[in-house]
Tab-separated table of C-alpha atoms in Angstrom:
chain	number	residue	atom	x	y	z
U	1	MET	CA	0.000	0.000	0.000
U	2	THR	CA	1.297	3.490	-0.867
U	3	SER	CA	-0.959	5.621	1.349
U	4	PRO	CA	-0.135	5.976	5.072
U	5	LEU	CA	-1.058	2.923	7.120
U	6	GLU	CA	-2.526	2.577	10.537
U	7	THR	CA	-2.507	-0.423	12.820
U	8	ARG	CA	-4.530	-1.340	15.869
U	9	PRO	CA	-5.097	-4.389	18.055
U	10	LEU	CA	-8.173	-6.486	17.363
U	11	ASP	CA	-10.277	-8.627	19.650
U	12	VAL	CA	-11.455	-11.516	17.477
U	13	GLY	CA	-13.627	-13.000	20.199
U	14	GLY	CA	-12.030	-16.421	19.981
U	15	LEU	CA	-12.390	-16.770	16.196
U	16	ASP	CA	-9.638	-18.684	14.446
U	17	PRO	CA	-7.924	-17.255	11.323
U	18	ALA	CA	-10.046	-19.301	8.898
U	19	SER	CA	-13.263	-18.070	10.518
U	20	VAL	CA	-12.060	-14.463	10.377
U	21	TYR	CA	-11.236	-14.949	6.698
U	22	ALA	CA	-14.637	-16.471	5.964
U	23	ARG	CA	-16.430	-13.555	7.634
U	24	LEU	CA	-14.461	-10.832	5.855
U	25	ARG	CA	-14.554	-12.597	2.481
U	26	SER	CA	-18.347	-12.927	2.706
U	27	HIS	CA	-18.657	-9.151	2.157
U	28	HIS	CA	-16.511	-9.205	-1.002
U	29	PRO	CA	-16.757	-12.676	-2.574
U	30	HIS	CA	-15.689	-11.406	-6.002
U	31	ARG	CA	-12.582	-9.552	-4.838
U	32	PRO	CA	-9.176	-11.239	-4.531
U	33	SER	CA	-8.317	-12.417	-1.039
U	34	TYR	CA	-6.103	-14.864	0.800
U	35	LEU	CA	-5.551	-16.839	3.969
U	36	ILE	CA	-2.123	-18.084	5.078
U	37	GLU	CA	-2.804	-20.054	8.259
U	38	SER	CA	-0.341	-21.430	10.784
U	39	LEU	CA	-1.275	-24.993	11.727
U	40	ASP	CA	1.774	-25.442	13.962
U	41	PRO	CA	2.805	-22.275	15.844
U	42	THR	CA	6.169	-23.827	16.687
U	43	ARG	CA	7.010	-23.871	12.973
U	44	ALA	CA	4.952	-20.994	11.532
U	45	ARG	CA	4.653	-17.909	13.717
U	46	PHE	CA	2.015	-15.946	11.802
U	47	SER	CA	-1.420	-16.421	10.312
U	48	VAL	CA	-2.452	-13.695	7.859
U	49	VAL	CA	-5.827	-12.781	6.371
U	50	GLY	CA	-5.888	-10.352	3.454
U	51	TYR	CA	-8.975	-9.179	1.585
U	52	ARG	CA	-9.981	-6.466	-0.879
U	53	VAL	CA	-6.522	-6.923	-2.422
U	54	GLN	CA	-5.354	-3.901	-4.402
U	55	ARG	CA	-3.243	-5.489	-7.145
U	56	GLY	CA	-2.795	-8.890	-8.702
U	57	SER	CA	-0.332	-10.149	-11.261
U	58	VAL	CA	0.010	-13.192	-13.494
U	59	LEU	CA	3.654	-14.084	-14.145
U	60	PRO	CA	4.394	-15.328	-17.691
U	61	PRO	CA	6.655	-18.379	-18.008
U	62	ALA	CA	9.699	-16.257	-18.880
U	63	ALA	CA	9.283	-14.002	-15.835
U	64	ASP	CA	11.912	-13.877	-13.100
U	65	ALA	CA	9.408	-15.281	-10.605
U	66	TYR	CA	11.950	-16.221	-7.932
U	67	GLY	CA	13.608	-12.808	-8.167
U	68	ARG	CA	10.213	-11.127	-7.806
U	69	LEU	CA	9.672	-12.879	-4.477
U	70	ALA	CA	13.195	-12.053	-3.302
U	71	ARG	CA	12.868	-8.356	-4.167
U	72	ALA	CA	9.651	-8.143	-2.141
U	73	LEU	CA	11.760	-8.915	0.952
U	74	GLU	CA	13.813	-5.732	0.489
U	75	GLY	CA	13.288	-2.565	2.499
U	76	ASP	CA	13.508	-1.713	6.154
U	77	ALA	CA	11.652	-3.768	8.708
U	78	SER	CA	8.527	-1.992	9.903
U	79	ALA	CA	8.016	-1.202	13.560
U	80	GLN	CA	4.651	-2.902	13.151
U	81	VAL	CA	4.620	-6.377	11.619
U	82	ALA	CA	1.047	-5.828	10.429
U	83	GLU	CA	2.233	-2.870	8.306
U	84	ALA	CA	4.692	-5.139	6.517
U	85	PHE	CA	1.951	-7.652	5.800
U	86	ALA	CA	-0.364	-4.922	4.461
U	87	SER	CA	2.147	-4.378	1.632
U	88	ALA	CA	3.327	-7.975	1.295
U	89	THR	CA	3.483	-10.053	-1.876
U	90	VAL	CA	1.355	-13.181	-1.416
U	91	GLY	CA	0.596	-16.078	-3.748
U	92	PHE	CA	2.330	-18.955	-5.480
U	93	VAL	CA	5.010	-19.656	-8.066
U	94	SER	CA	5.469	-22.896	-9.986
U	95	THR	CA	8.680	-24.718	-10.942
U	96	VAL	CA	8.678	-23.227	-14.454
U	97	GLN	CA	11.741	-21.048	-13.835
U	98	SER	CA	13.861	-23.990	-12.661
U	99	VAL	CA	12.668	-26.132	-15.574
U	100	MET	CA	13.496	-23.423	-18.114
U	101	ALA	CA	16.927	-22.852	-16.539
U	102	ALA	CA	17.625	-26.543	-17.143
U	103	LYS	CA	16.631	-26.046	-20.818
U	104	ILE	CA	13.705	-28.453	-20.525
U	105	ALA	CA	10.941	-27.670	-23.001
U	106	LEU	CA	7.672	-26.516	-21.479
U	107	LEU	CA	4.391	-28.234	-22.242
U	108	ASP	CA	1.798	-26.451	-24.362
U	109	ASP	CA	-0.566	-26.052	-21.379
U	110	GLU	CA	2.137	-24.904	-18.949
U	111	GLY	CA	0.302	-21.697	-18.115
U	112	SER	CA	1.836	-19.023	-15.897
U	113	ALA	CA	4.904	-19.112	-13.681
U	114	GLY	CA	2.778	-17.926	-10.788
U	115	ARG	CA	0.065	-15.611	-9.536
U	116	LEU	CA	0.584	-12.961	-6.884
U	117	MET	CA	-1.411	-10.444	-4.847
U	118	VAL	CA	0.030	-7.235	-3.405
U	119	GLY	CA	-1.411	-4.813	-0.866
U	120	SER	CA	-4.541	-5.242	1.228
U	121	PRO	CA	-6.114	-4.627	4.602
U	122	VAL	CA	-4.869	-7.465	6.803
U	123	VAL	CA	-5.506	-9.298	10.037
U	124	VAL	CA	-2.277	-10.691	11.499
U	125	PHE	CA	-2.251	-13.378	14.184
U	126	ASP	CA	1.096	-13.543	16.013
U	127	HIS	CA	1.042	-16.990	17.581
U	128	ALA	CA	4.255	-16.302	19.512
U	129	THR	CA	2.702	-13.417	21.487
U	130	GLY	CA	-1.008	-14.191	21.156
U	131	GLU	CA	-1.624	-10.727	19.699
U	132	VAL	CA	-3.969	-10.017	16.793
U	133	THR	CA	-3.361	-6.797	14.851
U	134	ILE	CA	-5.024	-5.201	11.844
U	135	ALA	CA	-3.528	-2.802	9.325
U	136	GLY	CA	-4.882	-0.794	6.423
U	137	ALA	CA	-4.856	2.549	4.650
U	138	LYS	CA	-5.563	5.352	7.091
U	139	GLU	CA	-7.214	7.708	4.597
U	140	GLU	CA	-9.604	4.984	3.410
U	141	ARG	CA	-10.422	4.060	7.026
U	142	ASP	CA	-9.644	0.435	6.206
U	143	CYS	CA	-9.352	-0.572	9.847
U	144	ASP	CA	-12.781	0.869	10.712
U	145	ARG	CA	-14.326	-0.934	7.768
U	146	LEU	CA	-12.589	-4.198	8.613
U	147	GLU	CA	-13.811	-4.120	12.201
U	148	TRP	CA	-17.378	-3.408	11.080
U	149	GLU	CA	-17.407	-6.118	8.419
U	150	LEU	CA	-15.976	-8.693	10.791
U	151	ALA	CA	-18.646	-7.903	13.380
U	152	ASN	CA	-21.507	-7.798	10.866
U	153	ALA	CA	-20.919	-10.842	8.670
U	154	THR	CA	-24.005	-12.954	7.996
U	155	GLY	CA	-24.520	-16.362	6.453
U	156	VAL	CA	-21.130	-17.735	7.509
U	157	ALA	CA	-21.609	-21.217	8.903
U	158	PRO	CA	-19.368	-22.697	11.600
U	159	ALA	CA	-16.594	-24.963	10.383
U	160	LYS	CA	-17.688	-28.562	9.890
U	161	THR	CA	-15.940	-31.714	11.084
U	162	ALA	CA	-15.206	-34.176	8.295
U	163	GLY	CA	-16.805	-37.580	8.595
U	164	ASP	CA	-15.653	-40.870	7.090
U	165	ALA	CA	-17.893	-40.925	3.994
U	166	TRP	CA	-16.723	-40.062	0.487
U	167	PRO	CA	-18.642	-38.168	-2.204
U	168	GLU	CA	-20.919	-40.297	-4.370
U	169	THR	CA	-19.195	-39.003	-7.521
U	170	VAL	CA	-15.420	-39.005	-7.911
U	171	ARG	CA	-14.033	-39.047	-11.449
U	172	ARG	CA	-10.450	-39.807	-12.473
U	173	GLU	CA	-8.397	-38.090	-15.152
U	174	TYR	CA	-6.858	-41.455	-16.072
U	175	GLU	CA	-9.094	-44.504	-16.210
U	176	ARG	CA	-7.566	-47.839	-15.216
U	177	ASP	CA	-6.630	-48.930	-18.742
U	178	GLN	CA	-5.030	-45.550	-19.483
U	179	LEU	CA	-3.166	-45.632	-16.189
U	180	ALA	CA	-1.941	-49.191	-16.802
U	181	ALA	CA	-0.607	-48.155	-20.217
U	182	ARG	CA	1.250	-45.225	-18.689
U	183	LEU	CA	2.832	-47.468	-16.060
U	184	ARG	CA	3.991	-49.897	-18.744
U	185	ARG	CA	5.642	-47.030	-20.620
U	186	ALA	CA	7.401	-45.871	-17.445
U	187	ARG	CA	8.921	-49.202	-16.334
U	188	PRO	CA	11.796	-49.389	-18.865
U	189	PHE	CA	13.181	-46.092	-17.527
U	190	LEU	CA	13.257	-47.144	-13.860
U	191	GLY	CA	16.745	-47.825	-12.561
U	192	ASP	CA	18.220	-46.725	-15.871
U	193	GLU	CA	17.325	-43.147	-16.759
U	194	VAL	CA	15.911	-42.368	-13.294
U	195	GLU	CA	16.381	-43.950	-9.882
U	196	THR	CA	12.808	-43.151	-8.814
U	197	LEU	CA	9.765	-41.704	-10.558
U	198	LYS	CA	6.605	-40.015	-9.257
U	199	LEU	CA	3.521	-39.849	-11.477
U	200	CYS	CA	0.302	-37.906	-11.018
U	201	GLN	CA	-3.365	-38.858	-11.004
U	202	VAL	CA	-6.098	-36.218	-10.850
U	203	LEU	CA	-9.433	-36.682	-9.079
U	204	LEU	CA	-12.451	-34.550	-10.024
U	205	VAL	CA	-15.098	-33.997	-7.350
U	206	PRO	CA	-18.348	-32.128	-8.133
U	207	ILE	CA	-19.454	-29.868	-5.262
U	208	PRO	CA	-22.793	-28.365	-6.352
U	209	GLU	CA	-24.123	-25.704	-4.005
U	210	VAL	CA	-21.071	-26.031	-1.761
U	211	GLU	CA	-18.674	-23.214	-0.935
U	212	ALA	CA	-15.109	-24.411	-1.542
U	213	LEU	CA	-13.905	-22.453	1.482
U	214	ASP	CA	-16.139	-24.629	3.652
U	215	VAL	CA	-14.303	-27.694	2.311
U	216	TYR	CA	-10.972	-26.144	3.288
U	217	ARG	CA	-12.266	-25.349	6.772
U	218	ALA	CA	-13.471	-28.962	7.160
U	219	LEU	CA	-10.137	-30.528	6.126
U	220	PRO	CA	-8.819	-32.959	8.746
U	221	ARG	CA	-5.320	-31.888	9.730
U	222	ARG	CA	-2.595	-34.350	8.869
U	223	GLU	CA	0.281	-35.099	11.201
U	224	GLY	CA	3.148	-32.821	10.240
U	225	ASP	CA	1.002	-30.092	8.691
U	226	ALA	CA	2.548	-26.690	9.415
U	227	VAL	CA	0.630	-24.263	7.212
U	228	GLY	CA	-2.705	-24.059	5.402
U	229	TYR	CA	-3.616	-21.722	2.572
U	230	TYR	CA	-6.608	-20.489	0.600
U	231	LEU	CA	-5.903	-18.170	-2.342
U	232	ASP	CA	-8.777	-16.606	-4.288
U	233	PHE	CA	-7.750	-14.919	-7.558
U	234	VAL	CA	-10.101	-12.950	-9.807
U	235	GLU	CA	-10.240	-13.096	-13.589
U	236	THR	CA	-7.755	-10.936	-15.487
U	237	GLN	CA	-6.946	-10.385	-19.162
U	238	MET	CA	-4.169	-12.952	-18.821
U	239	ALA	CA	-5.805	-15.648	-16.689
U	240	PRO	CA	-9.205	-16.875	-15.512
U	241	ALA	CA	-10.496	-16.637	-11.986
U	242	MET	CA	-9.185	-19.425	-9.790
U	243	ALA	CA	-9.046	-20.503	-6.182
U	244	VAL	CA	-6.633	-22.996	-4.690
U	245	PHE	CA	-6.267	-24.378	-1.196
U	246	GLY	CA	-4.372	-26.995	0.737
U	247	THR	CA	-1.923	-27.698	3.526
U	248	SER	CA	1.816	-28.295	3.636
U	249	GLY	CA	4.340	-29.602	6.105
U	250	THR	CA	7.476	-28.639	4.157
U	251	PHE	CA	8.982	-25.156	4.244
U	252	ILE	CA	11.377	-24.352	1.414
U	253	TRP	CA	12.335	-20.941	2.844
U	254	GLN	CA	11.563	-18.875	5.958
U	255	GLY	CA	13.067	-15.614	7.156
U	256	GLY	CA	12.544	-12.780	9.626
U	257	LEU	CA	11.474	-12.533	13.279
U	258	GLY	CA	12.927	-15.844	14.338
U	259	GLN	CA	11.718	-17.745	11.278
U	260	GLY	CA	14.298	-19.784	9.390
U	261	GLY	CA	17.273	-18.820	11.576
U	262	PRO	CA	19.441	-15.680	11.554
U	263	ASP	CA	21.319	-16.587	8.376
U	264	ALA	CA	18.536	-17.546	5.968
U	265	PRO	CA	20.074	-17.997	2.481
U	266	PRO	CA	18.847	-15.806	-0.404
U	267	LEU	CA	15.295	-16.750	-1.356
U	268	ASP	CA	15.798	-16.825	-5.127
U	269	GLU	CA	18.933	-18.968	-4.837
U	270	THR	CA	17.130	-21.344	-2.503
U	271	LEU	CA	14.215	-21.802	-4.884
U	272	HIS	CA	16.562	-22.478	-7.805
U	273	ALA	CA	18.436	-25.051	-5.724
U	274	GLN	CA	15.407	-26.723	-4.142
U	275	LEU	CA	12.911	-26.889	-7.025
U	276	PRO	CA	11.712	-29.163	-8.460
U	277	ARG	CA	11.601	-31.478	-5.443
U	278	PRO	CA	12.452	-35.173	-5.903
U	279	GLU	CA	9.614	-36.251	-3.592
U	280	LEU	CA	7.201	-34.967	-6.252
U	281	THR	CA	9.126	-35.890	-9.398
U	282	GLY	CA	11.635	-38.641	-8.661
U	283	GLU	CA	15.432	-38.689	-8.727
U	284	PRO	CA	17.363	-37.132	-10.347
U	285	SER	CA	14.618	-34.524	-10.325
U	286	LEU	CA	15.317	-32.778	-13.648
U	287	LYS	CA	15.687	-36.045	-15.541
U	288	ALA	CA	12.441	-37.161	-13.927
U	289	VAL	CA	10.716	-33.972	-15.106
U	290	LYS	CA	11.709	-34.712	-18.719
U	291	LEU	CA	10.277	-38.204	-18.425
U	292	ILE	CA	7.124	-36.990	-16.693
U	293	ASN	CA	6.483	-34.549	-19.536
U	294	LYS	CA	6.616	-37.454	-22.005
U	295	LEU	CA	4.382	-39.728	-19.932
U	296	GLU	CA	1.760	-37.342	-18.546
U	297	LYS	CA	1.518	-34.832	-21.411
U	298	PHE	CA	-0.205	-32.268	-19.199
U	299	SER	CA	1.233	-29.541	-17.016
U	300	ARG	CA	1.153	-30.011	-13.268
U	301	GLN	CA	0.769	-26.215	-12.999
U	302	MET	CA	1.477	-25.082	-9.416
U	303	LEU	CA	1.916	-28.612	-8.022
U	304	GLY	CA	5.510	-28.795	-6.814
U	305	GLY	CA	5.892	-25.018	-6.567
U	306	VAL	CA	5.724	-22.857	-3.445
U	307	VAL	CA	3.022	-20.839	-1.691
U	308	GLY	CA	3.453	-18.086	0.864
U	309	TYR	CA	4.445	-14.455	1.354
U	310	SER	CA	7.353	-11.993	1.104
U	311	ALA	CA	7.322	-8.734	3.067
U	312	ALA	CA	9.779	-5.907	3.672
U	313	GLY	CA	12.494	-6.445	6.238
U	314	GLY	CA	13.182	-10.007	5.121
U	315	LEU	CA	9.929	-11.364	6.538
U	316	GLY	CA	8.843	-14.313	4.434
U	317	GLN	CA	7.651	-17.877	4.314
U	318	TRP	CA	7.368	-20.199	1.313
U	319	ALA	CA	6.046	-23.746	1.634
U	320	LEU	CA	6.004	-26.628	-0.821
U	321	ILE	CA	2.761	-27.117	-2.753
U	322	ASP	CA	2.506	-30.889	-2.530
U	323	ARG	CA	-1.236	-31.431	-1.863
U	324	PRO	CA	-3.142	-28.634	-3.655
U	325	VAL	CA	-6.841	-28.539	-4.493
U	326	TYR	CA	-7.962	-26.356	-7.401
U	327	VAL	CA	-11.471	-24.927	-7.535
U	328	HIS	CA	-12.910	-24.874	-11.067
U	329	GLY	CA	-16.514	-23.719	-11.002
U	330	HIS	CA	-18.451	-26.236	-8.911
U	331	ASN	CA	-15.700	-28.851	-9.062
U	332	LEU	CA	-12.663	-29.658	-6.978
U	333	VAL	CA	-9.589	-30.777	-8.925
U	334	VAL	CA	-7.348	-32.885	-6.694
U	335	PRO	CA	-3.921	-33.887	-8.131
U	336	ARG	CA	-1.877	-36.388	-6.136
U	337	VAL	CA	1.570	-37.852	-6.833
U	338	VAL	CA	2.593	-41.471	-6.205
U	339	GLY	CA	5.887	-43.300	-6.655
U	340	VAL	CA	6.107	-45.915	-9.400
U	341	GLY	CA	7.910	-49.247	-8.988
U	342	SER	CA	8.403	-52.295	-11.155
U	343	ASP	CA	5.468	-54.011	-9.454
U	344	THR	CA	3.093	-51.021	-9.359
U	345	THR	CA	-0.315	-51.785	-10.850
U	346	ALA	CA	-3.049	-49.400	-11.858
U	347	GLU	CA	-5.107	-50.647	-8.902
U	348	SER	CA	-2.314	-50.167	-6.330
U	349	PHE	CA	-1.457	-46.751	-7.803
U	350	ASP	CA	-5.048	-45.527	-7.496
U	351	ALA	CA	-5.294	-46.930	-3.961
U	352	GLU	CA	-2.339	-44.753	-2.910
U	353	VAL	CA	-3.866	-41.740	-4.672
U	354	ASP	CA	-7.137	-42.302	-2.797
U	355	ALA	CA	-5.285	-42.458	0.525
U	356	LEU	CA	-3.466	-39.188	-0.196
U	357	ALA	CA	-6.728	-37.476	-1.230
U	358	SER	CA	-8.898	-38.931	1.532
U	359	ASP	CA	-8.837	-35.771	3.672
U	360	VAL	CA	-10.231	-33.688	0.803
U	361	LEU	CA	-12.793	-36.324	-0.180
U	362	ARG	CA	-14.079	-36.671	3.387
U	363	ALA	CA	-14.313	-32.898	3.838
U	364	ALA	CA	-16.134	-32.504	0.522
U	365	ALA	CA	-18.623	-35.262	1.331
U	366	THR	CA	-19.396	-33.695	4.711
U	367	CYS	CA	-20.067	-30.284	3.131
U	368	ILE	CA	-22.188	-31.790	0.333
U	369	ALA	CA	-24.331	-33.708	2.839
U	370	SER	CA	-24.978	-30.749	5.154
């Protein structure tokens, strides 16, 4: 934000970050917004809610996406952390930059190198101190408006608890015969061209008359989860509207205010060195990417990239996108990656995919039934 900012403490009345986000977003459902939620305060100090975002950007494949995130860390640290978050860069970047640096050809449907949001009124939960602070433009009275909208939200249901049932309809991008053929094509390369290989299956889950945010709020937390996210992007001339959510237990980079240690390496260098990750591609990772492109023939988009924020003063956090859920209209798109061995069958592959997607499927079924 370029106009002067103000900050003030906020009493959220016991609401968690996801509930605060749901209440604020209900007033502006067609404006870009985001939630970055700490699920383990010992590993992620802050939860941040941003809404009525001022600017958004779609990064073309040739963009210096990693450098963009690193430059957003520059500048002096603010006396108020919430002020830094009000001007932070938030969103995701894919592995496109690392793939291009390795001179690997991109797929036709590769899409963007990332999508970012910059500048918004924010609610910042500091889980180290227990304080909740808001920040926004003083001249626009953002803080007054935020407090009123939080107190006067209607139609926001409490978060649901996922049951054990699955949705009645779950479609698969690859049917069993197609999947079996892909596995047969992969086997000759195992142990020769690559040591390990991870392939992707995509589940499609219709959610008619269900708010995708409710599915996120109903997600059962997995052991090891450190951060959750919900990013809601609006349509632009370069890209359609999209929302994506998920959780992650792997931080690629953290810095500032006790996060990531006092000597955090440069963010852009870290992303170049760490992406793509072998746990999502196989080893060696770049050779695996070449093989994956031949076998899958569709872009994994943001899967395998990073999600998080960069703010002035070196305050940042970027987590691996290993279990994303895309929202396309009234459908959830759930990609999951499974390792392939010489004895992997289409049935065993899909069984592992189902296990990895079970949290999303259970949450979706609960929201559909209620």
